[in-house]
Coordinates of C-alpha atoms in Angstrom, one line a residue:
X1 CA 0.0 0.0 0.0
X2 CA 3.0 2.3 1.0
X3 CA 4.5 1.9 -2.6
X4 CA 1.3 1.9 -4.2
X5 CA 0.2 5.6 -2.8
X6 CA 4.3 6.8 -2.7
X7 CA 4.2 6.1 -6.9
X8 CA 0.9 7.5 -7.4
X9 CA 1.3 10.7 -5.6
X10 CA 5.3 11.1 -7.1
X11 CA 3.6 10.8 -10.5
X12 CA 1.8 13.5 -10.0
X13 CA 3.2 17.6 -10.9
X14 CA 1.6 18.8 -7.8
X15 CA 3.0 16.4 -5.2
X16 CA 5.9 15.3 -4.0
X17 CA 6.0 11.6 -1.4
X18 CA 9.0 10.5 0.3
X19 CA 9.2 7.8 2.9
X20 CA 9.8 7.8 6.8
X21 CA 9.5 5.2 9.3
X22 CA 9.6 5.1 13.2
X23 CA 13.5 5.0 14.3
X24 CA 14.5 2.1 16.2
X25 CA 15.0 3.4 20.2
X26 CA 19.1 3.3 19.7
X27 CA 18.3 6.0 17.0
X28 CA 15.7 7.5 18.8
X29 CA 17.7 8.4 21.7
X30 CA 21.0 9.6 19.5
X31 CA 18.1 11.9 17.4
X32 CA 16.6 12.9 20.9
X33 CA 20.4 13.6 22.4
X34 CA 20.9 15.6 19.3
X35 CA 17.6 17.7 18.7
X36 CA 17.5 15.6 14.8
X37 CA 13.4 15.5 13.8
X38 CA 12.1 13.1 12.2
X39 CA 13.3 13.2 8.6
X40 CA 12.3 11.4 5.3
X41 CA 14.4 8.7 4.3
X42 CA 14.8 9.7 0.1
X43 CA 16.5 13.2 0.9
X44 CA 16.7 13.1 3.9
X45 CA 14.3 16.3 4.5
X46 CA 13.0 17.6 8.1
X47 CA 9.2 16.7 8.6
X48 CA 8.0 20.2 9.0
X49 CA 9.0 20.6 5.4
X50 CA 6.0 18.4 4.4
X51 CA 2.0 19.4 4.5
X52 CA 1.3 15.8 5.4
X53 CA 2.7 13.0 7.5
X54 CA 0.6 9.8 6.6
X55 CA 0.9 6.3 7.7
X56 CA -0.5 3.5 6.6
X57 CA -1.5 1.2 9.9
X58 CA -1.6 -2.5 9.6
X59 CA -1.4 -2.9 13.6
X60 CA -3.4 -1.6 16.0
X61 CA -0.3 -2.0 18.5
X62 CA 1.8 0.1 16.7
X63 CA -0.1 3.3 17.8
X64 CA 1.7 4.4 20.5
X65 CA 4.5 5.0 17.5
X66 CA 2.2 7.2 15.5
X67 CA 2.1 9.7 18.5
X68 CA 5.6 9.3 18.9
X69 CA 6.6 10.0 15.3
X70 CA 4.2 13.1 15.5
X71 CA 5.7 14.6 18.4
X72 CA 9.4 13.7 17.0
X73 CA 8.1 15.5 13.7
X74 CA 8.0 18.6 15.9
X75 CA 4.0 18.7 15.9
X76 CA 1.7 18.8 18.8
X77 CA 0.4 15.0 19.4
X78 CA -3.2 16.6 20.4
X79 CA -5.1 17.8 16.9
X80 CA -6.4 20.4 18.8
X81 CA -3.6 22.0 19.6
X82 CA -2.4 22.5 16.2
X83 CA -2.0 25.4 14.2
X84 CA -2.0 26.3 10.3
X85 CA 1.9 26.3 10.1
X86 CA 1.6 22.5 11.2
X87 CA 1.3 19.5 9.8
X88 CA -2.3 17.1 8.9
X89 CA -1.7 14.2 10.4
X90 CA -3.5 11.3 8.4
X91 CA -3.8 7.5 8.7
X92 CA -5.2 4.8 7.2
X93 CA -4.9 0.8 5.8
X94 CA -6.6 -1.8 8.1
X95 CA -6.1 -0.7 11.3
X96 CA -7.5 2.9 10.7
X97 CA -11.1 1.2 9.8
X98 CA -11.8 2.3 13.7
X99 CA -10.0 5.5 13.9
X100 CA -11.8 6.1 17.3
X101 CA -8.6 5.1 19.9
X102 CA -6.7 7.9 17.6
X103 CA -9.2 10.5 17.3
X104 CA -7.6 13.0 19.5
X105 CA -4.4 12.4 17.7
X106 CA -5.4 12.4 13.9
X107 CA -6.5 14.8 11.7
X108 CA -8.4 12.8 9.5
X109 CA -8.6 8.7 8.5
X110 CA -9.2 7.6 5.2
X111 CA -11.5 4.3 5.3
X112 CA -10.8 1.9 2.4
X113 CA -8.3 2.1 -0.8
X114 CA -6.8 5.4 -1.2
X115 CA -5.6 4.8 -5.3
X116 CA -8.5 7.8 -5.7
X117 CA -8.9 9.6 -2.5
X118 CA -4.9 10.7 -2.4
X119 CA -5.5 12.5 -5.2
X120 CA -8.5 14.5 -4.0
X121 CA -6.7 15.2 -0.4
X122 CA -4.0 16.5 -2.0
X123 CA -6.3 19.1 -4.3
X124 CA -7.7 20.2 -1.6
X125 CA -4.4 20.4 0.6
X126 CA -2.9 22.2 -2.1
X127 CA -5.8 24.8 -2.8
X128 CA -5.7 25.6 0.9
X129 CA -2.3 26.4 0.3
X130 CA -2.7 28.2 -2.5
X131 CA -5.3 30.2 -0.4
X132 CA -2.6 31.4 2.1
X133 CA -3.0 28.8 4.1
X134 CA -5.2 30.1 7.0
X135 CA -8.1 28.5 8.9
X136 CA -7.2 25.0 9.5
X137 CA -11.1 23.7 10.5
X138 CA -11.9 25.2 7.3
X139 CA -9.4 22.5 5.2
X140 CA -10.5 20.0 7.6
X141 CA -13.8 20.3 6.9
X142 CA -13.3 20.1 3.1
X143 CA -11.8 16.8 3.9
X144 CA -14.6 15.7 6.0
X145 CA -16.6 16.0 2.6
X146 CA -14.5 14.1 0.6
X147 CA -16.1 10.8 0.5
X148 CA -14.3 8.0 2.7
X149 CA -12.7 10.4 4.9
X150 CA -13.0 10.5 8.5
X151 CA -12.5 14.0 10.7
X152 CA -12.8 13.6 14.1
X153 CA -13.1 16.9 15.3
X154 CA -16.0 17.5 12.9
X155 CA -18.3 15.2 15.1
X156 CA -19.4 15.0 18.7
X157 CA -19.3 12.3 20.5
X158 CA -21.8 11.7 23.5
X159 CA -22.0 8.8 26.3
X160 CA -24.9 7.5 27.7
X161 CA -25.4 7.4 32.0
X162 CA -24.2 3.5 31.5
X163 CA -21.0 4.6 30.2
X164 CA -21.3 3.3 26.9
X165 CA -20.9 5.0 23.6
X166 CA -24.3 6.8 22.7
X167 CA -23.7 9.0 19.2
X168 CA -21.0 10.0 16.7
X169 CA -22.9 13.2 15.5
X170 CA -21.2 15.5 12.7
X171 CA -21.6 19.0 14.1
X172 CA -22.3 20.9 11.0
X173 CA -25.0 20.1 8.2
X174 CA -22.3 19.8 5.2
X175 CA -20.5 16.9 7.4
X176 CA -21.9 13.2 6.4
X177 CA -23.3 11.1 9.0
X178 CA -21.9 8.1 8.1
X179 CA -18.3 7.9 6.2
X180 CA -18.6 4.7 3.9
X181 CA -14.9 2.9 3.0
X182 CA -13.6 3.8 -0.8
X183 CA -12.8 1.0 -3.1
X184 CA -11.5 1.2 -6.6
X185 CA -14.1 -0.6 -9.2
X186 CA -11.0 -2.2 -11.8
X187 CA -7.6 -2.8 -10.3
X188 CA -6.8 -2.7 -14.3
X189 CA -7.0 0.7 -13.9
X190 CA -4.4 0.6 -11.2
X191 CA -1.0 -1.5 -12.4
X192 CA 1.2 -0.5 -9.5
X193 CA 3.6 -0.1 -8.3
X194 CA 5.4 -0.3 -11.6
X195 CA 8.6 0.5 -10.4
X196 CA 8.7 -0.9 -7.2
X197 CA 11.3 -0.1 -4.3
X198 CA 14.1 -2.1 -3.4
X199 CA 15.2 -2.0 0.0
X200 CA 19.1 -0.9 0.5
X201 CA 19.8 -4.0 3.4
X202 CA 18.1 -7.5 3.7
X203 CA 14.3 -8.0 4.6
X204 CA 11.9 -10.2 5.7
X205 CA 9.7 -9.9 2.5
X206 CA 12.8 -9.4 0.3
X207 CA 11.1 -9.9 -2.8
X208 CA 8.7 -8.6 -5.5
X209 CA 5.3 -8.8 -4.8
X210 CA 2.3 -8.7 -7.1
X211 CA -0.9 -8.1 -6.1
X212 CA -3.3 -10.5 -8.4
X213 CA -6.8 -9.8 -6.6
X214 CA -8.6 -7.6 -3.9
X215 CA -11.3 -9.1 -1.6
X216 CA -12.5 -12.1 -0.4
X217 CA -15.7 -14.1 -1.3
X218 CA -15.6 -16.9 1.5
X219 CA -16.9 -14.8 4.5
X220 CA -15.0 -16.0 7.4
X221 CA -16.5 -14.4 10.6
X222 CA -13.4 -13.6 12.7
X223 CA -11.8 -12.3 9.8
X224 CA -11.3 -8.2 9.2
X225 CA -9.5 -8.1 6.0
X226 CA -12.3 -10.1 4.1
X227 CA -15.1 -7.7 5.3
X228 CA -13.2 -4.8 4.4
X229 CA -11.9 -5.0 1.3
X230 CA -14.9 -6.1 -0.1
X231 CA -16.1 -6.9 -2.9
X232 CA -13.7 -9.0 -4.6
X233 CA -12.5 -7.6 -8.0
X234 CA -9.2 -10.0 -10.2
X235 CA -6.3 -8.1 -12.0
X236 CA -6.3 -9.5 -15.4
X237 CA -4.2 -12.6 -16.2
X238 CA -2.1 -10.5 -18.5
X239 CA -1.1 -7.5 -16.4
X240 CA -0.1 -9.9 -13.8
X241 CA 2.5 -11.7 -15.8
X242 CA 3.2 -8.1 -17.1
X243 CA 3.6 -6.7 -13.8
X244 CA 6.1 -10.3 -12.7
X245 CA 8.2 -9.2 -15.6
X246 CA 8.6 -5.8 -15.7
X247 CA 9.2 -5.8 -12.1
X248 CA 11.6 -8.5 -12.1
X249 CA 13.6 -6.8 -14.8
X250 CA 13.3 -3.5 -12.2
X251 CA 14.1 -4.8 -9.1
X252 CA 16.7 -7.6 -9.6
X253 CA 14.8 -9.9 -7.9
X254 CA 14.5 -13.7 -8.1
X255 CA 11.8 -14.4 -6.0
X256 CA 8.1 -13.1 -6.3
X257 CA 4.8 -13.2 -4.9
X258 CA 1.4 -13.5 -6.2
X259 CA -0.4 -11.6 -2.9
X260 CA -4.0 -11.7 -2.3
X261 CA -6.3 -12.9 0.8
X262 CA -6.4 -16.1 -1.1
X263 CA -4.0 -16.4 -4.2
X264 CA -5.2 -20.1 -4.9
X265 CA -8.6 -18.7 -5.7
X266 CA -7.7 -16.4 -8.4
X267 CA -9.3 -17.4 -11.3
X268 CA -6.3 -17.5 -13.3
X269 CA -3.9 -18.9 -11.1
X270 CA -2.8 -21.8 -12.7
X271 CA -2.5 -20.2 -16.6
X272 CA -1.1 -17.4 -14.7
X273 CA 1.7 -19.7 -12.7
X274 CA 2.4 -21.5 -15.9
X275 CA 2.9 -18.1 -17.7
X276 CA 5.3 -17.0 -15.2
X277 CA 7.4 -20.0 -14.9
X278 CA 7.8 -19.7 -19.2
X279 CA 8.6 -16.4 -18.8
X280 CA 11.9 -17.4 -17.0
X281 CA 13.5 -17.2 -20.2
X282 CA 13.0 -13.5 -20.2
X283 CA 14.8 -13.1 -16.5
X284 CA 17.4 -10.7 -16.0
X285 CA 21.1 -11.0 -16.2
X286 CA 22.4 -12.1 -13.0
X287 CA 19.0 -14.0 -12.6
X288 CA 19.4 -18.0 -12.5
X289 CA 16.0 -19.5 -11.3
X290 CA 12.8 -18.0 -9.8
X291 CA 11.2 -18.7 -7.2
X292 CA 7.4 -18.3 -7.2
X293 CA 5.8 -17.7 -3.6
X294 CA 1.9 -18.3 -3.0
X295 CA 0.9 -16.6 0.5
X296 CA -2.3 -17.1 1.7
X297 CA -3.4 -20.7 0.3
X298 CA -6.7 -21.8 0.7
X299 CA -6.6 -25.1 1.0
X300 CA -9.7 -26.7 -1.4
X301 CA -8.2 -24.3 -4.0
X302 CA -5.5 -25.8 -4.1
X303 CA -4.3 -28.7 -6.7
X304 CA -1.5 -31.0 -7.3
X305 CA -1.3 -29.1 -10.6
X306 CA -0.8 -26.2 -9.2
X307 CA 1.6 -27.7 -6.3
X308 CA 3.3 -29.1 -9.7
X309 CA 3.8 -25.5 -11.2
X310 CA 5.0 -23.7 -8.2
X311 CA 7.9 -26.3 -7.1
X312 CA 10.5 -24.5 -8.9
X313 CA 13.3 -22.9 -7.9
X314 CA 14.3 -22.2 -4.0
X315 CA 11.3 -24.3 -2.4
X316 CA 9.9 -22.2 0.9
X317 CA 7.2 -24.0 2.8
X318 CA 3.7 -23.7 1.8
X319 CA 1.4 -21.8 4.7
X320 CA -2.4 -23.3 4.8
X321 CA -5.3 -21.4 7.2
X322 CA -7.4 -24.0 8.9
X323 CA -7.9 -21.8 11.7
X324 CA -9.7 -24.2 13.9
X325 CA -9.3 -27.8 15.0
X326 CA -12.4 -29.1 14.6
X327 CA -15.3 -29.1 11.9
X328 CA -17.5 -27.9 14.3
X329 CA -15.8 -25.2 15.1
X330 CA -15.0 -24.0 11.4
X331 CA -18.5 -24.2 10.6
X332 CA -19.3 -21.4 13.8
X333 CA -16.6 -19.2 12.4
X334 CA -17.5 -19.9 8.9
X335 CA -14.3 -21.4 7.4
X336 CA -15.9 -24.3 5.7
X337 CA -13.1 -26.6 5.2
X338 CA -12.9 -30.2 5.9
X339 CA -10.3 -32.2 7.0
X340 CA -10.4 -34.3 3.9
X341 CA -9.9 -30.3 1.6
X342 CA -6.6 -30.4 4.2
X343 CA -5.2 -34.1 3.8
X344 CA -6.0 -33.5 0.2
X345 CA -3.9 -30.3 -0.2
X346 CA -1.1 -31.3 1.9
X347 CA -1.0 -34.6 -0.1
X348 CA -0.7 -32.8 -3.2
X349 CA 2.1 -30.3 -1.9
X350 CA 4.0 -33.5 -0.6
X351 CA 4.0 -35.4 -3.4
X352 CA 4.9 -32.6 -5.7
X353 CA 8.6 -32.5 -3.2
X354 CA 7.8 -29.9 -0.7
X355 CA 8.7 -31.7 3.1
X356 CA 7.5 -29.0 5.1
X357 CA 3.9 -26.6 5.7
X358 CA 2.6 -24.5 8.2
X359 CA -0.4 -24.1 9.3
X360 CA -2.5 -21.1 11.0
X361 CA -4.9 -21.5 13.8
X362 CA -6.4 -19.3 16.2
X363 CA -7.7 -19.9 20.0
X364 CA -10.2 -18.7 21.6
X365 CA -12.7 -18.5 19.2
X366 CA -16.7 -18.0 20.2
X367 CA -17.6 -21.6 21.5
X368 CA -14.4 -23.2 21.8
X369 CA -14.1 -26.0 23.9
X370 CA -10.7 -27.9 24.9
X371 CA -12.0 -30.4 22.1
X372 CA -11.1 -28.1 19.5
X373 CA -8.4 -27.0 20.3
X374 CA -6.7 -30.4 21.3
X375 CA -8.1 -31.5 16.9
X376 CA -5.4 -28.6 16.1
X377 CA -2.9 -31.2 17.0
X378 CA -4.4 -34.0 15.2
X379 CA -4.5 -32.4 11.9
X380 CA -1.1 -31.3 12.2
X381 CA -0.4 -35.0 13.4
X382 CA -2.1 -36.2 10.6
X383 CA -0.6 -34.2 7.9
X384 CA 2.7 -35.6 9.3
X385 CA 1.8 -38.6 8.6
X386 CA 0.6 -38.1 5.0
X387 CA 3.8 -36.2 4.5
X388 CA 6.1 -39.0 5.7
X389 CA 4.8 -41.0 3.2
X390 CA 6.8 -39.5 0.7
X391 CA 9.4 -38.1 2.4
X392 CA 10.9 -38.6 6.1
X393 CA 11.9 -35.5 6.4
X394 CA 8.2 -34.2 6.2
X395 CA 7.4 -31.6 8.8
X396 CA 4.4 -29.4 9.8
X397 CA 4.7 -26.1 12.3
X398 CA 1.7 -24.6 13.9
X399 CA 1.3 -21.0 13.9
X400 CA -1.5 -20.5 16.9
X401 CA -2.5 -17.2 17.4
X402 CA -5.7 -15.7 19.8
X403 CA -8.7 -14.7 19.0
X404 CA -9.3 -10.9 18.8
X405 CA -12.5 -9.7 18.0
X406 CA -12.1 -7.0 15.1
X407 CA -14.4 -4.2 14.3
X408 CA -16.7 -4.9 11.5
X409 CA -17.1 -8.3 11.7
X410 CA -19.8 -10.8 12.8
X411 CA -17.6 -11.1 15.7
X412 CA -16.6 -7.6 16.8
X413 CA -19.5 -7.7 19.8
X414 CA -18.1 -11.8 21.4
X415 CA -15.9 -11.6 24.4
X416 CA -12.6 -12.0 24.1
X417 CA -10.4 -14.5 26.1
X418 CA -8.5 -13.4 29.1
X419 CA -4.9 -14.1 29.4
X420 CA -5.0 -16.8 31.9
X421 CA -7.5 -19.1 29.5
X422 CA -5.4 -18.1 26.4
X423 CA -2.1 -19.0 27.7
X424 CA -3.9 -22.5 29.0
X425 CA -5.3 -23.2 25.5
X426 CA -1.7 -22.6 24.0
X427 CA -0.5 -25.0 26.8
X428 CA -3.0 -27.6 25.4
X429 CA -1.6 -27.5 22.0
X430 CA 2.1 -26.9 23.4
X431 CA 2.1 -30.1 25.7
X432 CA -0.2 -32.7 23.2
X433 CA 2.6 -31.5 19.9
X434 CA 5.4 -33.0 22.3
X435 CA 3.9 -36.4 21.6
X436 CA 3.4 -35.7 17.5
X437 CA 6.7 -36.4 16.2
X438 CA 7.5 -33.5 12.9
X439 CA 5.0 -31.3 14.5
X440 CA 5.9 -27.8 15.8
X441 CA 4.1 -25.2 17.8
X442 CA 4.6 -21.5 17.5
X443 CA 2.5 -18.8 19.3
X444 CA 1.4 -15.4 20.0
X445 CA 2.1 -13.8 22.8
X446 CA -1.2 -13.5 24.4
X447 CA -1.0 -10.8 26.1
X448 CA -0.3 -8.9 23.4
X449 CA -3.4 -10.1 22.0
X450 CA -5.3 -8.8 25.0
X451 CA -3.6 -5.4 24.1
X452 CA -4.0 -5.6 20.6
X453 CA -8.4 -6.5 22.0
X454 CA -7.8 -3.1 23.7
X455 CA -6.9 -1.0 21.0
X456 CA -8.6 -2.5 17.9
X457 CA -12.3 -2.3 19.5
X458 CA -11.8 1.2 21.9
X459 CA -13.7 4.4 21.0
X460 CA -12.2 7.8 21.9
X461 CA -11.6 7.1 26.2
X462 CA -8.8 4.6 24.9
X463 CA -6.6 7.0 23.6
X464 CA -5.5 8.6 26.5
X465 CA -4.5 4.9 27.4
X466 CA -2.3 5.0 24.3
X467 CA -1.2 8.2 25.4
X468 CA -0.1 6.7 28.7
X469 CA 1.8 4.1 27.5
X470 CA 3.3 6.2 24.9
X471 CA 4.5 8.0 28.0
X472 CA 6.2 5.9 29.9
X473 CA 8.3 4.8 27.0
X474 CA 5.9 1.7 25.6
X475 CA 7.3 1.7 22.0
X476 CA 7.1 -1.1 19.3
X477 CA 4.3 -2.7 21.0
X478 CA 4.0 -4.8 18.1
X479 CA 8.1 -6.1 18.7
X480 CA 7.8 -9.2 21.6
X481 CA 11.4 -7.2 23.1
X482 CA 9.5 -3.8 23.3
X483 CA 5.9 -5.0 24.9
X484 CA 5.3 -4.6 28.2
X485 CA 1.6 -5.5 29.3
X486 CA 2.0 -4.6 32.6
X487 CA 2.2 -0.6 30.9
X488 CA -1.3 -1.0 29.5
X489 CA -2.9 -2.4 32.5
X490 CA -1.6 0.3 34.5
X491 CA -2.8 2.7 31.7
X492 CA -6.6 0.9 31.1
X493 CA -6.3 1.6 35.6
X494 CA -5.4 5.4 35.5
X495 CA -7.9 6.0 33.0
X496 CA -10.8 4.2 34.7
X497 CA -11.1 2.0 32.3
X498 CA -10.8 -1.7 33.8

């Protein structure tokens, strides 16, 4: 998304993007010590240069660095305490689609895809400046017209006796009552990023990555992302393998990614996978093999063919989403695969060479019972054993995560699972995968899923908790060697909010 909007905006003669990010806390401290502000990382330009600082939130634990990066960019962290001469401070991507816990913070959210809506902020940011620049309500409330954009200090917010959340009003007629989310109607129209950036040190994601389709059709009920990006809409076969090539030739890459919610259920995939692979012949100089990566796999989409067509080049492990250990359970949550989808997948990845998958689950989901989550270990079991017939060096690792109930799902209103009971249900899996030879168990820390509960669901009282924590120094909340639970409890106590 960050490449996506950075190209569009550069390409335009009005605008100029460049990059920043959140400086680790060695850097921090040397650019505190030294009175450095937070500068962009392309020219290396001071943040009070810019009109906008925008992020682009994935995380809801990574807000306590958004309040940071505005007080290190030398504005005031309170929107109401800001003046013409400073900057808007706007957010958006998945974690913005409740911008309540930021409200005091933000100037204004953009809900949905922002290909179309940069482009109308910024004529409207520019006119104002053209204007002299006075009045900032008055720009703000030009933005809170423009449709998908959310301005919190054009509404009013009133609580009921019980505490709870009463109204979002807008306080002037002009100001829409309810901001719907944008969405682009043909991602045709939209073939970026066509020069994509290439990082100057090593990565996790160190690769090209493609985007093939928005959306996703199968409804999962704990799921965010498929609400959200709703409906689904396909990039065409051939700007995808246009896309692969052009980028590769770019970048210098050997390794790309066909991204989606669910890749295997593009309707392409396979013509498009075989088109990819042929097109090795076209590869750059310096460019021996690719390797063709297929996040996101859903498992009764997915065929020995196309098992067949990806097993080229380096071979990382395929990832599968069961998400829940028993059939029961996947039917409350919606995910409406069988174990017999699984076994066949897996079957058709291990007999194609690949020795190793992993497999997502979460726990704590509405109705769980210790059932369930004990099944998560005898599918991973089981796939072991389908694996080892064709190789013994066949492996399976769990990724458990907990449940956190999302805004804008069927699921945002169910309870969420203490720490206490999450930590036992990851004992449960933990303990029973000791007895499953080739099957290993990673998990989330889940306390930081109690956090991440906090901060995804809160209206406008949580943000003085993030404020808190912000603080006393709780940085990189989202980093397991930065989060500190024990800040956020003391913070939800201060703030009356336990």
């Amino acid at each position: 998304g960050l490449q996506i909007l950075y190209e569009i905006l550069n390409e335009r003669d009005d605008a100029l993007a460049e990059r920043t990010y959140a400086p680790w806390t060695d850097m921090l401290a040397e650019m505190r010590a030294a009175d450095v502000p937070l500068f962009s990382v392309d020219s290396h330009r001071s943040a009070d240069r810019f009109d906008v600082l925008a992020f682009n939130l994935s995380s809801e634990l990574v807000y306590t660095n958004v309040l940071e990066m505005i007080d290190l960019a030398g504005a005031p962290v309170h929107a109401a305490d800001r003046t013409d001469d400073d900057l808007l401070v706007i957010v958006g991507g998945h974690a913005a689609f409740n911008p309540e816990p930021l409200a005091d913070f933000i100037d204004a959210a953009v809900l949905g895809e922002g290909e179309e809506v940069v482009g109308e902020i910024t004529e409207i940011i520019a006119a104002w400046k053209a204007s002299g620049r006075h009045d900032r309500a008055d720009v703000l409330r030009r933005l809170a017209r423009v449709p998908g954009v959310y301005v919190p200090s054009m509404y009013e917010v009133t609580y009921g006796d019980d505490g709870l959340l009463a109204s979002v009003a807008p306080r002037y007629a002009d100001v829409p009552a309810t901001v719907d989310k944008r969405a682009v109607d043909d991602l045709a129209d939209w073939p970026y990023p066509k020069s994509p950036l290439v990082p100057l040190t090593e990565v996790v994601h160190d690769r090209l990555n493609v985007e093939v389709f928005r959306g996703c059709t199968r409804g999962c009920r704990f799921c965010q992302a498929g609400m959200i990006t709703r409906p689904v809409r396909e990039r065409p076969a051939d700007q995808v393998r246009t896309m692969v090539r052009e980028g590769l030739r770019r970048t210098g890459y050997d390794e790309v990614s066909l991204t989606s919610l669910s890749t295997a259920d593009f309707s392409d995939i396979e013509p498009v996978v075989s088109g990819i692979i042929a097109d090795q012949a076209d590869l750059p100089a310096g460019c021996d093999s690719l390797t063709l990566s297929l996040p996101s796999l859903r498992v009764d989409a997915f065929t020995v063919g196309l098992a067949g067509e990806v097993n080229t080049g380096r071979r990382s492990g395929l990832t599968f989403a069961p998400e829940a250990g028993s059939w029961r359970l996947r039917t409350v949550i919606n995910k409406l695969i069988t174990e017999e989808d699984l076994y066949g997948a897996v079957e058709s990845a291990f007999s194609q060479g690949w020795t190793r998958m992993k497999l997502y689950f979460l726990t704590g989901l509405p109705t769980e019972t210790d059932d369930d989550t004990l099944g998560i270990v005898e599918l991973a079991r089981n796939c072991v054993t389908i694996g080892r017939k064709y190789t013994p060096r066949a492996s399976v690792t769990v990724s458990l995560g907990g449940f956190v109930p999302k805004p804008h799902t069927p699921f945002q209103w169910f309870g969420q699972n203490g720490e206490d009971e999450l930590r036992r249900k990851i004992g449960l899996v933990r303990d029973a995968a000791k007895k499953a030879k080739g099957v290993q168990v990673k998990w989330h820390d889940a306390r930081a899923s109690v956090a991440e509960g906090i901060t995804s669901r809160g209206d406008r009282r949580v943000g003085a908790v993030i404020e808190r924590v912000w603080r006393d120094g709780g940085l990189f909340q989202e980093w397991g060697e930065h989060f500190e639970f024990d800040r956020w409890l003391a913070a939800l106590e201060a703030e009356h909010l336990t």
